[in-house]
Coordinates of C-alpha atoms and ligand atoms in Angstrom, one line a residue:
M1 CA -102.3 -88.1 55.3
E2 CA -99.6 -89.4 57.6
N3 CA -100.6 -92.3 60.0
A4 CA -98.9 -95.3 61.5
K5 CA -100.1 -97.6 58.8
N6 CA -98.7 -95.7 55.8
L7 CA -95.5 -94.9 57.7
E8 CA -95.1 -98.7 58.3
E9 CA -95.8 -99.5 54.7
F10 CA -93.3 -96.8 53.5
Q11 CA -90.5 -98.1 55.8
A12 CA -91.2 -101.7 54.6
K13 CA -90.7 -100.6 51.0
I14 CA -87.4 -98.9 52.0
D15 CA -86.3 -102.0 53.9
A16 CA -87.2 -104.2 50.9
E17 CA -85.1 -102.0 48.6
I18 CA -88.1 -100.9 46.6
K19 CA -87.4 -97.5 45.0
I20 CA -89.7 -94.6 46.1
E21 CA -91.1 -92.9 43.0
P22 CA -92.6 -89.3 42.7
K23 CA -96.2 -90.5 42.7
D24 CA -95.7 -92.8 45.7
W25 CA -96.9 -91.8 49.2
M26 CA -93.9 -90.6 51.3
P27 CA -93.6 -88.9 54.7
E28 CA -93.3 -85.1 54.5
E29 CA -90.0 -85.3 56.4
Y30 CA -88.6 -87.7 53.8
R31 CA -89.7 -85.4 51.0
Q32 CA -88.2 -82.3 52.7
H33 CA -84.9 -84.1 53.4
L34 CA -84.6 -85.0 49.8
I35 CA -85.5 -81.5 48.6
R36 CA -82.8 -80.1 50.8
Q37 CA -80.0 -82.6 49.9
M38 CA -80.8 -82.9 46.2
S39 CA -81.1 -79.1 45.6
Q40 CA -77.9 -78.5 47.5
H41 CA -76.3 -81.2 45.3
A42 CA -77.6 -79.4 42.2
H43 CA -76.4 -76.0 43.5
S44 CA -73.0 -77.5 44.1
E45 CA -72.7 -78.7 40.5
V46 CA -73.6 -75.3 39.1
I47 CA -71.5 -73.2 41.5
G48 CA -68.7 -75.6 41.0
M49 CA -68.5 -74.4 37.4
Q50 CA -67.1 -71.1 38.5
P51 CA -63.6 -72.0 39.8
E52 CA -63.0 -74.0 36.6
G53 CA -64.8 -71.8 34.2
N54 CA -62.3 -69.0 35.0
W55 CA -59.5 -71.1 33.4
I56 CA -61.2 -72.0 30.1
T57 CA -59.8 -69.0 28.3
R58 CA -56.4 -69.4 30.1
S59 CA -55.8 -73.1 29.4
P60 CA -52.2 -73.9 28.4
S61 CA -53.2 -75.6 25.1
L62 CA -56.1 -76.1 22.7
R63 CA -56.4 -79.8 24.0
A64 CA -56.5 -78.6 27.6
R65 CA -59.1 -76.0 26.7
K66 CA -61.3 -78.5 24.9
I67 CA -61.1 -81.0 27.9
L68 CA -61.9 -78.3 30.5
M69 CA -64.8 -76.9 28.4
A70 CA -66.3 -80.4 28.1
K71 CA -65.9 -80.9 31.9
V72 CA -67.5 -77.6 32.8
Q73 CA -70.4 -78.3 30.4
D74 CA -70.8 -81.7 32.0
E75 CA -71.2 -80.0 35.5
G76 CA -73.9 -77.8 34.1
G77 CA -75.7 -80.9 32.8
H78 CA -75.3 -82.6 36.2
G79 CA -77.0 -79.6 37.8
L80 CA -79.8 -79.8 35.3
Y81 CA -80.4 -83.6 36.0
L82 CA -80.5 -82.9 39.7
Y83 CA -82.8 -79.8 39.5
C84 CA -85.2 -81.8 37.4
A85 CA -85.0 -84.7 39.8
T86 CA -85.7 -82.3 42.7
E87 CA -88.7 -80.8 40.9
T88 CA -90.4 -84.2 40.9
L89 CA -90.8 -83.6 44.7
G90 CA -93.2 -80.7 44.0
V91 CA -90.9 -77.7 44.3
S92 CA -90.2 -75.2 41.5
R93 CA -86.7 -74.4 40.1
E94 CA -87.4 -70.8 40.8
Q95 CA -88.0 -71.5 44.5
L96 CA -84.8 -73.6 44.7
I97 CA -82.7 -70.8 43.2
K98 CA -84.4 -68.2 45.4
W99 CA -83.5 -70.2 48.6
L100 CA -79.9 -70.3 47.3
H101 CA -79.7 -66.6 46.7
E102 CA -81.3 -65.9 50.1
G103 CA -78.7 -68.0 51.8
K104 CA -81.3 -70.5 52.9
A105 CA -79.8 -73.4 50.8
K106 CA -76.2 -74.5 50.9
Y107 CA -73.8 -75.8 48.3
A108 CA -70.5 -77.7 48.8
S109 CA -68.1 -75.6 50.8
V110 CA -65.2 -76.8 48.6
F111 CA -66.3 -74.3 45.9
N112 CA -65.6 -71.3 48.2
Y113 CA -61.9 -71.6 47.7
P114 CA -59.9 -69.7 44.9
S115 CA -58.3 -71.4 41.9
P116 CA -55.2 -69.2 41.3
T117 CA -53.1 -71.5 39.0
W118 CA -53.6 -74.0 36.3
A119 CA -52.6 -76.7 38.7
D120 CA -55.8 -76.0 40.6
M121 CA -57.7 -77.4 37.6
G122 CA -55.7 -80.6 38.1
A123 CA -56.3 -80.7 41.9
I124 CA -60.1 -79.9 41.5
G125 CA -60.6 -82.6 38.9
W126 CA -58.5 -85.2 40.7
L127 CA -59.6 -84.4 44.3
V128 CA -63.0 -82.7 44.2
D129 CA -64.4 -84.9 41.4
G130 CA -62.6 -87.9 43.0
A131 CA -64.4 -87.3 46.3
A132 CA -67.6 -86.7 44.4
I133 CA -67.2 -90.1 42.7
V134 CA -66.9 -91.9 46.0
N135 CA -70.0 -90.1 47.3
Q136 CA -72.0 -90.4 44.1
V137 CA -71.3 -94.1 43.4
S138 CA -72.8 -94.8 46.8
L139 CA -75.7 -92.5 46.1
Q140 CA -76.6 -94.5 43.0
R141 CA -78.3 -96.9 45.5
T142 CA -80.3 -94.1 47.2
S143 CA -84.0 -94.9 47.9
Y144 CA -85.5 -92.1 45.8
G145 CA -85.8 -93.3 42.2
P146 CA -85.2 -90.0 40.3
Y147 CA -82.1 -89.2 42.5
S148 CA -80.7 -92.7 42.0
R149 CA -81.1 -92.6 38.2
A150 CA -79.6 -89.2 38.0
M151 CA -76.6 -90.5 40.0
V152 CA -76.1 -93.4 37.6
R153 CA -76.0 -91.0 34.7
I154 CA -73.7 -88.5 36.5
C155 CA -71.2 -91.2 37.6
K156 CA -70.6 -92.2 34.0
E157 CA -69.1 -88.8 33.4
E158 CA -67.3 -88.2 36.7
S159 CA -64.5 -90.7 36.1
F160 CA -63.4 -88.7 33.0
H161 CA -63.4 -85.6 35.3
Q162 CA -61.2 -87.3 37.8
R163 CA -58.8 -88.8 35.2
Q164 CA -58.3 -85.5 33.4
G165 CA -57.4 -83.8 36.7
Y166 CA -55.0 -86.5 37.7
E167 CA -53.4 -86.2 34.2
I168 CA -52.8 -82.5 34.7
M169 CA -51.1 -83.2 38.1
A170 CA -49.0 -86.1 36.7
T171 CA -47.9 -83.9 33.8
L172 CA -46.9 -81.0 36.1
M173 CA -45.0 -83.4 38.4
E174 CA -42.9 -84.5 35.4
G175 CA -42.2 -80.9 34.5
T176 CA -39.8 -78.2 35.8
A177 CA -39.2 -77.5 39.5
E178 CA -41.6 -74.5 39.2
Q179 CA -44.3 -76.7 37.8
K180 CA -43.8 -79.3 40.5
K181 CA -44.1 -76.6 43.1
M182 CA -47.3 -75.3 41.5
A183 CA -48.8 -78.8 41.6
Q184 CA -47.7 -79.3 45.3
E185 CA -49.2 -76.0 46.3
A186 CA -52.5 -76.8 44.6
F187 CA -52.6 -80.2 46.3
E188 CA -52.2 -78.4 49.6
R189 CA -55.0 -76.0 48.8
W190 CA -57.5 -78.7 47.9
W191 CA -56.7 -81.7 50.1
W192 CA -58.5 -80.7 53.2
P193 CA -61.5 -78.9 51.6
S194 CA -62.0 -82.2 49.6
L195 CA -62.1 -84.2 52.8
M196 CA -64.7 -81.8 54.1
M197 CA -67.0 -82.6 51.2
F198 CA -68.0 -85.8 53.0
G199 CA -69.6 -83.7 55.8
P200 CA -69.1 -83.8 59.6
H201 CA -68.0 -86.9 61.5
D202 CA -70.8 -89.4 61.8
G203 CA -71.4 -88.5 65.5
D204 CA -71.8 -84.8 64.6
S205 CA -74.0 -85.3 61.5
P206 CA -77.6 -84.4 62.5
R207 CA -79.0 -85.6 59.1
S208 CA -77.4 -89.0 59.0
S209 CA -79.7 -91.0 61.2
N210 CA -82.8 -90.3 59.1
A211 CA -80.6 -90.4 55.9
M212 CA -79.5 -94.0 56.8
K213 CA -82.9 -95.1 58.1
W214 CA -84.6 -94.0 54.8
K215 CA -81.6 -95.3 52.8
I216 CA -81.0 -91.9 51.3
K217 CA -77.4 -92.4 52.4
R218 CA -76.1 -95.9 52.0
E219 CA -72.8 -95.3 53.7
T220 CA -71.8 -92.9 56.4
N221 CA -69.8 -89.7 56.0
D222 CA -66.7 -91.1 57.7
D223 CA -66.8 -94.4 55.8
L224 CA -66.9 -92.6 52.4
R225 CA -64.2 -90.2 53.5
Q226 CA -62.0 -93.1 54.5
Q227 CA -62.6 -94.8 51.1
F228 CA -61.5 -91.5 49.4
I229 CA -58.4 -91.2 51.5
D230 CA -57.3 -94.8 51.0
K231 CA -57.6 -94.4 47.2
T232 CA -56.1 -91.0 46.9
I233 CA -52.9 -91.1 49.0
P234 CA -51.3 -93.9 46.9
Q235 CA -52.2 -91.8 43.7
A236 CA -50.4 -88.8 45.2
E237 CA -47.3 -90.7 46.2
L238 CA -47.2 -92.4 42.8
I239 CA -46.5 -89.0 41.1
G240 CA -44.3 -87.7 43.8
L241 CA -46.7 -85.3 45.7
K242 CA -46.1 -84.8 49.4
I243 CA -49.2 -85.5 51.5
P244 CA -50.1 -82.2 53.3
D245 CA -50.5 -84.0 56.6
A246 CA -47.3 -84.7 58.7
N247 CA -49.2 -87.3 60.8
Y248 CA -50.6 -89.6 58.1
K249 CA -49.6 -93.2 58.3
L250 CA -50.3 -96.5 56.6
L251 CA -52.0 -99.0 59.0
E252 CA -51.6 -102.8 58.8
N253 CA -55.0 -103.2 57.3
G254 CA -54.0 -101.1 54.3
S255 CA -56.0 -98.1 55.4
Y256 CA -54.5 -94.6 56.2
E257 CA -54.7 -92.8 59.5
T258 CA -54.8 -89.0 59.0
S259 CA -54.9 -85.9 61.2
D260 CA -58.4 -84.5 62.0
I261 CA -60.0 -81.9 59.8
D262 CA -60.1 -78.3 61.1
W263 CA -63.9 -78.3 61.9
D264 CA -63.8 -74.6 62.8
E265 CA -62.7 -73.9 59.2
F266 CA -65.4 -76.3 57.9
W267 CA -68.3 -74.6 59.8
N268 CA -66.8 -71.1 59.2
V269 CA -66.8 -71.5 55.4
I270 CA -70.3 -73.1 55.5
K271 CA -71.5 -70.1 57.5
G272 CA -70.4 -67.8 54.6
N273 CA -66.9 -66.7 55.7
G274 CA -64.8 -68.6 53.1
P275 CA -62.5 -66.8 50.6
C276 CA -65.0 -66.8 47.8
N277 CA -68.6 -67.2 49.3
T278 CA -69.8 -63.7 48.5
Q279 CA -68.3 -63.7 45.0
R280 CA -69.7 -67.1 44.1
I281 CA -73.3 -66.2 45.0
K282 CA -73.0 -62.7 43.4
Q283 CA -71.8 -64.3 40.1
H284 CA -74.5 -66.9 40.2
A285 CA -77.2 -64.2 40.8
A286 CA -75.9 -62.0 38.1
A287 CA -75.8 -64.9 35.6
H288 CA -79.3 -65.9 36.6
D289 CA -80.6 -62.4 36.0
N290 CA -78.7 -62.0 32.7
G291 CA -80.3 -65.3 31.6
Q292 CA -83.9 -64.2 32.3
W293 CA -84.4 -63.4 28.6
V294 CA -83.3 -66.9 27.6
R295 CA -85.8 -68.5 29.9
E296 CA -88.6 -66.2 28.7
A297 CA -87.8 -66.8 25.0
A298 CA -87.8 -70.6 25.6
I299 CA -91.2 -70.4 27.4
A300 CA -92.6 -68.2 24.6
Y301 CA -91.3 -70.6 22.0
N302 CA -92.8 -73.6 23.8
E303 CA -96.2 -71.9 24.1
K304 CA -96.2 -71.0 20.4
K305 CA -95.3 -74.6 19.5
E306 CA -98.1 -75.9 21.7
Q307 CA -100.6 -73.5 20.1
Q308 CA -99.5 -74.6 16.6
L309 CA -100.0 -78.2 17.6
K310 CA -103.5 -77.5 18.9
L311 CA -104.4 -75.8 15.6
A312 CA -102.9 -78.5 13.5
Ligands
3HC401 N1 -70.4 -78.2 52.3 C1 -71.5 -77.6 52.6 N2 -72.4 -78.0 53.5 C2 -72.1 -79.2 54.1 C3 -71.0 -80.0 53.8 C4 -70.1 -79.4 52.8 N3 -69.0 -80.1 52.5 N4 -71.0 -81.1 54.5 C5 -72.2 -81.1 55.2 N5 -72.8 -79.9 55.0 C6 -74.0 -79.5 55.7 C7 -75.2 -80.3 55.4 O1 -75.9 -79.9 54.2 C8 -76.0 -80.1 56.6 O2 -76.6 -78.8 56.6 P1 -78.2 -78.6 56.3 O3 -78.9 -79.5 57.3 O4 -78.4 -77.2 56.4 O5 -78.4 -79.1 54.9 C9 -75.0 -80.0 57.7 O6 -73.8 -79.6 57.1 C10 -74.8 -81.3 58.5 O7 -74.3 -82.3 57.7 P2 -74.9 -83.7 57.6 O8 -73.9 -84.7 57.4 O9 -75.8 -83.9 58.8 O10 -75.9 -83.6 56.3 P3 -76.1 -84.6 55.2 O11 -76.6 -85.9 55.7 O12 -76.9 -84.0 54.2 O13 -74.6 -85.0 54.6 C11 -73.5 -84.5 52.5 C12 -73.9 -84.0 53.9 C13 -72.5 -85.7 52.7 C14 -72.9 -83.4 51.7 C15 -74.8 -85.0 51.8 O14 -75.7 -84.0 51.8 C16 -74.6 -85.5 50.4 O15 -74.1 -86.6 50.2 N6 -75.0 -84.7 49.4 C17 -75.0 -85.1 48.0 C18 -73.6 -85.0 47.5 C19 -73.2 -83.5 47.3 O16 -73.9 -82.6 47.5 N7 -72.0 -83.3 46.9 C20 -71.5 -81.9 46.7 C21 -70.5 -81.9 45.7 S1 -71.1 -82.0 44.1 C22 -69.7 -82.0 43.2 O17 -68.6 -82.1 43.8 C23 -69.7 -81.9 41.8 C24 -68.5 -82.5 41.1 O18 -68.9 -82.9 39.9 C25 -67.4 -81.4 41.0

């Protein structure tokens, strides 16, 4: 039951950096905020497997295929950790997937863009996973225990994802003129959607005030975005890529000033009008339906095991 006393005690725990665990009392608004953010994070991990999964059979070498397969498998595992962590808040996996298929839950807009060349595998690993690392390293300190522990586990794998992407881009930039052009075009396709991953500007972020008060977020959208920009521009320049922003400049404090994001595009893609929104959800729903028999078999197997244990 929510009253001033338990609200006060809850906020005192948050302020004292005590992790909130599933069995602890929490305000319903805090629980709903976490279900929303954590499930959307999980959906993003799983939908994010599509643009890369399309390239596993078309990788340019056996080594490249092994690396990409490992990365895509990791993303599926990240989705699993995050769905399991979300279920500790008392919501079922089925319900979360239903909300996704009904368009009531989001996933990162960056995954609604096409990946037409092998260089897109490099740009996604380097930029999308690079942005995810900045966001997720910060989320390791989130106030909800299961989310924080999932982030610690996920971050251990993300740096491999970012490095393999950057290696693809660096290799292409040492290649033929055509390969350099392919890498530059992929950079231009993924630069701005990666900056959008950090969400709207702090002043336009309706969720941030609660997120910061409850220490779900430890740094703001704009602060994290700036960290990513300051880290990534030197990496791009090191391998000879041209920053897709005519106005960017290095400031005296070592940070970069960049043009503003096209927020009409941001909200338009989130509303469902991106290049791949329909296809991503259709493919996810088809895979979910085709996998029904696997879930049923696993449940039947588990029930049989439990019966045998009872009889033993
Ligand atoms: N794509 C889709 N929706 C976005 C978005 C984006 N890039 N940025 C913001 N939004 C949505 C928010 O979900 C919110 O909508 P909602 O209220 O319906 O959920 C609305 O826009 C307003 O944004 P806010 O900033 O107010 O919302 P948040 O406080 O939740 O901040 C966030 C948005 C920064 C994405 C935050 O939710 C977050 O940190 N989420 C966890 C990280 C995450 O989900 N990353 C996605 C990528 S996972 C990934 O990249 C996997 C990698 O391994 C490849």
